[in-house]
PDB file of C-alpha atoms in Angstrom:
ATOM      1  CA  MET X  26      99.925  99.677 205.059  1.00 81.00           C
ATOM      2  CA  THR X  27      96.551  98.045 205.640  1.00 90.00           C
ATOM      3  CA  LYS X  28      94.732  95.446 203.543  1.00 91.00           C
ATOM      4  CA  THR X  29      92.450  98.200 202.295  1.00 94.00           C
ATOM      5  CA  GLY X  30      95.462 100.275 201.329  1.00 95.00           C
ATOM      6  CA  LEU X  31      96.919  97.359 199.374  1.00 97.00           C
ATOM      7  CA  VAL X  32      93.643  96.803 197.516  1.00 97.00           C
ATOM      8  CA  ILE X  33      93.527 100.509 196.641  1.00 97.00           C
ATOM      9  CA  VAL X  34      97.096 100.321 195.341  1.00 97.00           C
ATOM     10  CA  ALA X  35      96.119  97.313 193.216  1.00 98.00           C
ATOM     11  CA  ALA X  36      93.031  99.066 191.836  1.00 98.00           C
ATOM     12  CA  VAL X  37      94.994 102.194 190.945  1.00 98.00           C
ATOM     13  CA  CYS X  38      97.674 100.107 189.229  1.00 98.00           C
ATOM     14  CA  VAL X  39      95.055  98.198 187.217  1.00 98.00           C
ATOM     15  CA  CYS X  40      93.499 101.459 186.025  1.00 98.00           C
ATOM     16  CA  PHE X  41      96.937 102.842 185.236  1.00 97.00           C
ATOM     17  CA  SER X  42      97.803  99.683 183.296  1.00 98.00           C
ATOM     18  CA  LEU X  43      94.679  99.985 181.148  1.00 98.00           C
ATOM     19  CA  LEU X  44      95.361 103.649 180.393  1.00 98.00           C
ATOM     20  CA  SER X  45      98.992 102.875 179.691  1.00 98.00           C
ATOM     21  CA  ILE X  46      98.097 100.097 177.244  1.00 97.00           C
ATOM     22  CA  LEU X  47      95.837 102.505 175.358  1.00 96.00           C
ATOM     23  CA  PHE X  48      97.895 105.679 175.392  1.00 97.00           C
ATOM     24  CA  VAL X  49     101.393 105.343 176.890  1.00 98.00           C
ATOM     25  CA  ASP X  50     103.088 101.993 176.233  1.00 98.00           C
ATOM     26  CA  ARG X  51     104.089 102.358 172.605  1.00 97.00           C
ATOM     27  CA  PRO X  52     105.011 106.096 172.693  1.00 98.00           C
ATOM     28  CA  LEU X  53     107.135 105.540 175.807  1.00 98.00           C
ATOM     29  CA  ALA X  54     108.884 102.508 174.303  1.00 98.00           C
ATOM     30  CA  GLU X  55     109.608 104.438 171.110  1.00 97.00           C
ATOM     31  CA  TRP X  56     110.937 107.392 173.066  1.00 98.00           C
ATOM     32  CA  VAL X  57     113.274 105.123 175.048  1.00 98.00           C
ATOM     33  CA  ARG X  58     114.478 103.490 171.810  1.00 97.00           C
ATOM     34  CA  HIS X  59     115.161 106.731 169.927  1.00 96.00           C
ATOM     35  CA  SER X  60     116.301 108.964 172.798  1.00 95.00           C
ATOM     36  CA  GLY X  61     119.612 107.184 173.213  1.00 93.00           C
ATOM     37  CA  ILE X  62     118.987 106.159 176.832  1.00 95.00           C
ATOM     38  CA  GLU X  63     117.961 102.580 176.096  1.00 97.00           C
ATOM     39  CA  SER X  64     119.879  99.919 178.069  1.00 96.00           C
ATOM     40  CA  MET X  65     121.884 102.326 180.180  1.00 97.00           C
ATOM     41  CA  TRP X  66     124.797 100.654 181.943  1.00 97.00           C
ATOM     42  CA  ILE X  67     123.576 101.432 185.455  1.00 98.00           C
ATOM     43  CA  PHE X  68     120.291  99.621 184.818  1.00 98.00           C
ATOM     44  CA  THR X  69     121.570  96.594 182.914  1.00 97.00           C
ATOM     45  CA  GLU X  70     124.479  95.929 185.259  1.00 98.00           C
ATOM     46  CA  GLY X  71     122.455  96.853 188.344  1.00 98.00           C
ATOM     47  CA  THR X  72     119.789  94.317 187.420  1.00 98.00           C
ATOM     48  CA  LYS X  73     122.421  91.636 186.809  1.00 97.00           C
ATOM     49  CA  LEU X  74     123.999  92.369 190.183  1.00 98.00           C
ATOM     50  CA  LEU X  75     120.674  92.113 192.015  1.00 98.00           C
ATOM     51  CA  ASP X  76     119.836  88.875 190.194  1.00 97.00           C
ATOM     52  CA  THR X  77     123.190  87.451 191.252  1.00 97.00           C
ATOM     53  CA  ILE X  78     122.783  88.519 194.880  1.00 97.00           C
ATOM     54  CA  CYS X  79     119.306  86.997 195.027  1.00 96.00           C
ATOM     55  CA  ALA X  80     120.480  83.809 193.236  1.00 94.00           C
ATOM     56  CA  ARG X  81     117.756  84.385 190.660  1.00 95.00           C
ATOM     57  CA  ASP X  82     119.950  82.988 187.912  1.00 91.00           C
ATOM     58  CA  VAL X  83     120.528  79.785 189.905  1.00 94.00           C
ATOM     59  CA  TRP X  84     116.852  78.986 190.493  1.00 95.00           C
ATOM     60  CA  ARG X  85     114.135  81.610 190.491  1.00 95.00           C
ATOM     61  CA  PHE X  86     112.343  80.086 193.471  1.00 97.00           C
ATOM     62  CA  LEU X  87     115.492  79.569 195.532  1.00 97.00           C
ATOM     63  CA  LEU X  88     115.414  82.751 197.610  1.00 97.00           C
ATOM     64  CA  GLY X  89     111.733  82.439 198.473  1.00 97.00           C
ATOM     65  CA  SER X  90     112.208  78.819 199.454  1.00 98.00           C
ATOM     66  CA  VAL X  91     115.141  79.748 201.686  1.00 98.00           C
ATOM     67  CA  ILE X  92     113.129  82.521 203.367  1.00 98.00           C
ATOM     68  CA  VAL X  93     110.243  80.138 204.069  1.00 97.00           C
ATOM     69  CA  GLY X  94     112.671  77.469 205.282  1.00 97.00           C
ATOM     70  CA  VAL X  95     114.350  79.869 207.697  1.00 97.00           C
ATOM     71  CA  GLY X  96     110.906  80.944 208.871  1.00 96.00           C
ATOM     72  CA  VAL X  97     109.968  77.354 209.659  1.00 96.00           C
ATOM     73  CA  VAL X  98     113.241  76.857 211.558  1.00 96.00           C
ATOM     74  CA  ALA X  99     112.639  80.122 213.429  1.00 95.00           C
ATOM     75  CA  LEU X 100     109.390  78.707 214.805  1.00 93.00           C
ATOM     76  CA  ALA X 101     111.444  76.161 216.758  1.00 91.00           C
ATOM     77  CA  VAL X 102     114.084  78.593 218.037  1.00 91.00           C
ATOM     78  CA  ARG X 103     112.972  80.573 221.048  1.00 86.00           C
ATOM     79  CA  GLY X 104     114.901  83.735 220.227  1.00 83.00           C
ATOM     80  CA  TRP X 105     113.680  83.763 216.628  1.00 86.00           C
ATOM     81  CA  ARG X 106     109.964  83.057 217.083  1.00 88.00           C
ATOM     82  CA  ARG X 107     108.924  86.680 216.788  1.00 90.00           C
ATOM     83  CA  LEU X 108     110.718  86.869 213.446  1.00 92.00           C
ATOM     84  CA  ALA X 109     109.157  83.677 212.068  1.00 95.00           C
ATOM     85  CA  PRO X 110     105.794  85.178 210.970  1.00 95.00           C
ATOM     86  CA  VAL X 111     107.565  87.970 209.103  1.00 96.00           C
ATOM     87  CA  LEU X 112     109.796  85.498 207.263  1.00 96.00           C
ATOM     88  CA  LEU X 113     106.919  83.172 206.412  1.00 97.00           C
ATOM     89  CA  PHE X 114     104.732  86.071 205.274  1.00 97.00           C
ATOM     90  CA  THR X 115     107.485  87.489 203.062  1.00 98.00           C
ATOM     91  CA  GLY X 116     108.445  84.101 201.655  1.00 98.00           C
ATOM     92  CA  TRP X 117     104.908  83.051 200.817  1.00 98.00           C
ATOM     93  CA  VAL X 118     104.040  86.399 199.242  1.00 98.00           C
ATOM     94  CA  HIS X 119     107.191  86.178 197.145  1.00 98.00           C
ATOM     95  CA  LEU X 120     106.709  82.597 195.976  1.00 98.00           C
ATOM     96  CA  THR X 121     102.981  82.956 195.317  1.00 98.00           C
ATOM     97  CA  SER X 122     103.344  86.267 193.485  1.00 98.00           C
ATOM     98  CA  TYR X 123     106.181  85.159 191.269  1.00 98.00           C
ATOM     99  CA  PHE X 124     104.558  81.839 190.386  1.00 98.00           C
ATOM    100  CA  THR X 125     101.263  83.586 189.594  1.00 98.00           C
ATOM    101  CA  ALA X 126     103.041  86.170 187.452  1.00 98.00           C
ATOM    102  CA  LEU X 127     104.626  83.394 185.385  1.00 97.00           C
ATOM    103  CA  VAL X 128     101.235  81.726 184.882  1.00 98.00           C
ATOM    104  CA  VAL X 129      99.520  84.980 183.890  1.00 98.00           C
ATOM    105  CA  LYS X 130     102.450  85.817 181.613  1.00 97.00           C
ATOM    106  CA  SER X 131     101.937  82.588 179.667  1.00 96.00           C
ATOM    107  CA  LEU X 132      98.202  83.244 179.343  1.00 97.00           C
ATOM    108  CA  PHE X 133      98.526  86.736 177.847  1.00 97.00           C
ATOM    109  CA  GLY X 134     101.546  85.978 175.652  1.00 97.00           C
ATOM    110  CA  ARG X 135     102.345  89.653 175.108  1.00 98.00           C
ATOM    111  CA  LEU X 136     105.426  90.405 173.036  1.00 97.00           C
ATOM    112  CA  ARG X 137     108.144  92.581 174.547  1.00 98.00           C
ATOM    113  CA  PRO X 138     108.828  96.062 173.163  1.00 97.00           C
ATOM    114  CA  ALA X 139     112.205  94.947 171.765  1.00 96.00           C
ATOM    115  CA  GLN X 140     110.490  92.087 169.913  1.00 96.00           C
ATOM    116  CA  LEU X 141     107.919  94.447 168.436  1.00 96.00           C
ATOM    117  CA  PHE X 142     110.604  96.821 167.230  1.00 95.00           C
ATOM    118  CA  GLU X 143     112.126  93.908 165.335  1.00 93.00           C
ATOM    119  CA  SER X 144     108.879  92.595 163.874  1.00 90.00           C
ATOM    120  CA  GLN X 145     107.118  95.968 163.424  1.00 88.00           C
ATOM    121  CA  THR X 146     103.781  94.227 164.035  1.00 87.00           C
ATOM    122  CA  TRP X 147     102.455  96.372 166.855  1.00 89.00           C
ATOM    123  CA  ASP X 148      98.828  95.376 166.267  1.00 85.00           C
ATOM    124  CA  ALA X 149      99.554  91.716 167.033  1.00 87.00           C
ATOM    125  CA  SER X 150     101.340  92.010 170.347  1.00 94.00           C
ATOM    126  CA  TRP X 151      98.953  90.046 172.600  1.00 96.00           C
ATOM    127  CA  PHE X 152      98.484  86.260 172.717  1.00 96.00           C
ATOM    128  CA  ALA X 153     101.498  85.923 170.444  1.00 94.00           C
ATOM    129  CA  GLY X 154     103.660  83.635 172.543  1.00 95.00           C
ATOM    130  CA  GLY X 155     105.583  86.398 174.300  1.00 96.00           C
ATOM    131  CA  GLY X 156     106.310  86.895 177.986  1.00 96.00           C
ATOM    132  CA  SER X 157     105.981  90.616 178.582  1.00 98.00           C
ATOM    133  CA  PHE X 158     102.817  91.007 180.692  1.00 98.00           C
ATOM    134  CA  PRO X 159     103.146  91.101 183.627  1.00 98.00           C
ATOM    135  CA  SER X 160     106.813  91.717 184.347  1.00 98.00           C
ATOM    136  CA  GLY X 161     108.400  88.762 186.112  1.00 98.00           C
ATOM    137  CA  HIS X 162     111.319  90.845 187.355  1.00 98.00           C
ATOM    138  CA  VAL X 163     109.028  93.446 188.903  1.00 98.00           C
ATOM    139  CA  ALA X 164     106.860  90.756 190.492  1.00 98.00           C
ATOM    140  CA  TYR X 165     110.007  89.092 191.842  1.00 98.00           C
ATOM    141  CA  TYR X 166     111.414  92.150 193.589  1.00 98.00           C
ATOM    142  CA  VAL X 167     108.185  93.884 194.609  1.00 98.00           C
ATOM    143  CA  SER X 168     107.031  90.670 196.277  1.00 98.00           C
ATOM    144  CA  LEU X 169     110.246  90.608 198.307  1.00 98.00           C
ATOM    145  CA  PHE X 170     109.961  94.153 199.592  1.00 98.00           C
ATOM    146  CA  LEU X 171     106.232  94.939 199.744  1.00 98.00           C
ATOM    147  CA  PRO X 172     105.577  92.489 202.629  1.00 97.00           C
ATOM    148  CA  LEU X 173     108.423  94.108 204.555  1.00 96.00           C
ATOM    149  CA  MET X 174     106.935  97.531 203.848  1.00 96.00           C
ATOM    150  CA  VAL X 175     103.673  96.274 205.335  1.00 95.00           C
ATOM    151  CA  VAL X 176     105.312  94.922 208.487  1.00 94.00           C
ATOM    152  CA  PHE X 177     107.899  97.693 208.890  1.00 94.00           C
ATOM    153  CA  PRO X 178     106.200 100.879 207.636  1.00 93.00           C
ATOM    154  CA  ARG X 179     108.910 103.118 209.055  1.00 93.00           C
ATOM    155  CA  TRP X 180     111.399 101.573 206.609  1.00 95.00           C
ATOM    156  CA  ARG X 181     109.095 102.086 203.625  1.00 94.00           C
ATOM    157  CA  ARG X 182     111.161 104.766 201.904  1.00 94.00           C
ATOM    158  CA  ARG X 183     114.293 102.645 202.056  1.00 96.00           C
ATOM    159  CA  LEU X 184     112.595  99.412 201.055  1.00 97.00           C
ATOM    160  CA  ILE X 185     110.983 100.932 197.950  1.00 97.00           C
ATOM    161  CA  VAL X 186     114.319 101.847 196.364  1.00 98.00           C
ATOM    162  CA  ILE X 187     115.133  98.472 194.794  1.00 98.00           C
ATOM    163  CA  PRO X 188     111.625  97.761 193.402  1.00 98.00           C
ATOM    164  CA  ALA X 189     111.555 101.280 191.913  1.00 98.00           C
ATOM    165  CA  PHE X 190     114.972 100.693 190.353  1.00 98.00           C
ATOM    166  CA  ILE X 191     113.778  97.439 188.759  1.00 98.00           C
ATOM    167  CA  VAL X 192     110.650  99.105 187.338  1.00 98.00           C
ATOM    168  CA  ILE X 193     112.745 101.807 185.675  1.00 98.00           C
ATOM    169  CA  ALA X 194     115.357  99.291 184.515  1.00 98.00           C
ATOM    170  CA  ARG X 195     112.854  97.024 182.761  1.00 98.00           C
ATOM    171  CA  ILE X 196     111.355  99.961 180.897  1.00 98.00           C
ATOM    172  CA  ASN X 197     114.786 101.383 180.094  1.00 98.00           C
ATOM    173  CA  GLU X 198     115.908  98.096 178.566  1.00 97.00           C
ATOM    174  CA  ASN X 199     112.673  97.893 176.537  1.00 97.00           C
ATOM    175  CA  ASP X 200     112.119  94.450 177.969  1.00 98.00           C
ATOM    176  CA  HIS X 201     108.767  95.619 179.304  1.00 98.00           C
ATOM    177  CA  PHE X 202     106.081  98.212 178.751  1.00 98.00           C
ATOM    178  CA  LEU X 203     104.998 100.514 181.563  1.00 98.00           C
ATOM    179  CA  SER X 204     101.724  98.591 181.898  1.00 98.00           C
ATOM    180  CA  ASP X 205     103.680  95.348 182.407  1.00 98.00           C
ATOM    181  CA  THR X 206     105.295  96.810 185.504  1.00 98.00           C
ATOM    182  CA  THR X 207     102.126  98.318 186.993  1.00 98.00           C
ATOM    183  CA  GLY X 208     100.299  95.076 186.267  1.00 98.00           C
ATOM    184  CA  SER X 209     102.877  93.213 188.330  1.00 98.00           C
ATOM    185  CA  ILE X 210     102.542  95.677 191.196  1.00 98.00           C
ATOM    186  CA  ALA X 211      98.762  95.210 191.169  1.00 98.00           C
ATOM    187  CA  LEU X 212      99.154  91.429 191.256  1.00 98.00           C
ATOM    188  CA  VAL X 213     101.618  91.495 194.153  1.00 98.00           C
ATOM    189  CA  ALA X 214      99.524  93.994 196.113  1.00 98.00           C
ATOM    190  CA  LEU X 215      96.426  91.769 195.855  1.00 98.00           C
ATOM    191  CA  ILE X 216      98.323  88.640 196.879  1.00 98.00           C
ATOM    192  CA  THR X 217      99.939  90.504 199.761  1.00 98.00           C
ATOM    193  CA  ALA X 218      96.527  91.688 200.950  1.00 97.00           C
ATOM    194  CA  GLY X 219      95.138  88.161 200.725  1.00 97.00           C
ATOM    195  CA  LEU X 220      97.980  86.535 202.657  1.00 97.00           C
ATOM    196  CA  MET X 221      97.915  89.408 205.124  1.00 95.00           C
ATOM    197  CA  ALA X 222      94.291  88.529 205.872  1.00 93.00           C
ATOM    198  CA  VAL X 223      95.166  84.847 206.283  1.00 93.00           C
ATOM    199  CA  MET X 224      98.162  85.527 208.545  1.00 91.00           C
ATOM    200  CA  LYS X 225      96.722  88.505 210.389  1.00 87.00           C
ATOM    201  CA  ARG X 226      96.657  86.564 213.633  1.00 86.00           C
ATOM    202  CA  TRP X 227     100.425  85.946 213.573  1.00 88.00           C
ATOM    203  CA  LEU X 228     101.772  89.159 212.043  1.00 88.00           C
ATOM    204  CA  PRO X 229     102.867  92.075 214.267  1.00 80.00           C
ATOM    205  CA  ARG X 230      99.730  93.905 215.417  1.00 68.00           C
ATOM    206  CA  LYS X 231      99.069  97.277 213.802  1.00 56.00           C
ATOM    207  CA  PRO X 232     102.635  98.113 212.780  1.00 42.00           C
ATOM    208  CA  SER X 233     102.055 101.887 212.848  1.00 43.00           C
ATOM    209  CA  GLN X 234     100.562 101.692 216.310  1.00 45.00           C
ATOM    210  CA  THR X 235     103.433  99.509 217.479  1.00 41.00           C
ATOM    211  CA  SER X 236     105.885 102.077 216.167  1.00 45.00           C
ATOM    212  CA  ASN X 237     104.094 104.867 218.034  1.00 48.00           C
ATOM    213  CA  GLU X 238     104.121 102.857 221.244  1.00 40.00           C
ATOM    214  CA  SER X 239     107.846 102.221 220.826  1.00 41.00           C
ATOM    215  CA  ASP X 240     108.428 105.946 220.379  1.00 50.00           C
ATOM    216  CA  LYS X 241     106.479 106.700 223.555  1.00 44.00           C
ATOM    217  CA  ILE X 242     108.473 104.134 225.532  1.00 33.00           C
ATOM    218  CA  ARG X 243     111.723 105.532 224.193  1.00 47.00           C
ATOM    219  CA  GLN X 244     110.708 109.076 225.097  1.00 50.00           C
ATOM    220  CA  ALA X 245     109.627 108.043 228.604  1.00 40.00           C
ATOM    221  CA  THR X 246     112.930 106.243 229.141  1.00 39.00           C
ATOM    222  CA  THR X 247     114.898 109.259 227.983  1.00 48.00           C
ATOM    223  CA  ALA X 248     112.916 111.607 230.223  1.00 47.00           C
ATOM    224  CA  ALA X 249     113.461 109.352 233.236  1.00 42.00           C
TER     225      ALA X 249
END
């Protein structure tokens, strides 16, 4: 995925967020609440398991800090130097995105769907001291996997599974509106594009082209 592609993704998500705020958020939240699928076991327990694996409950910036730290160490280890830019890129995207999401969250103060069901004050959901927009969970996991999708495009379908799961889980638990999740994706995509531009010199050159060249080498070796 190129920088232009990331900016397009961000723009589409922003537009989708605006439309969702106007037409989708409340009806979808109400449907989840009254359909009997709210807080399904697979989503609640799956999210807890992922949070435990990523040590999110210990300290929310721990994993990103570890990734950056390993990246710095990799710069000094000859066999790891090619991996260092990928680690640093992923770690910085993750830390920057998650920190920014927390700041933006405090500025908008949007109440969560579950809170609005309790208060029944749907017209006063913004700037009310809540923490719904954007989704911190979505920002956390998308910022871990989107940089890897940029660097390793051939793994994209596998890498998208966990972020997609988290998006569905947050909506299913009525902890977030749909626009909260797409807003987070837009934020992460923009930050990824920005850091990609800054680190372009050190990141693997044209991942798709590199993959094609690897395929050609593999085919030539097999034919020989």
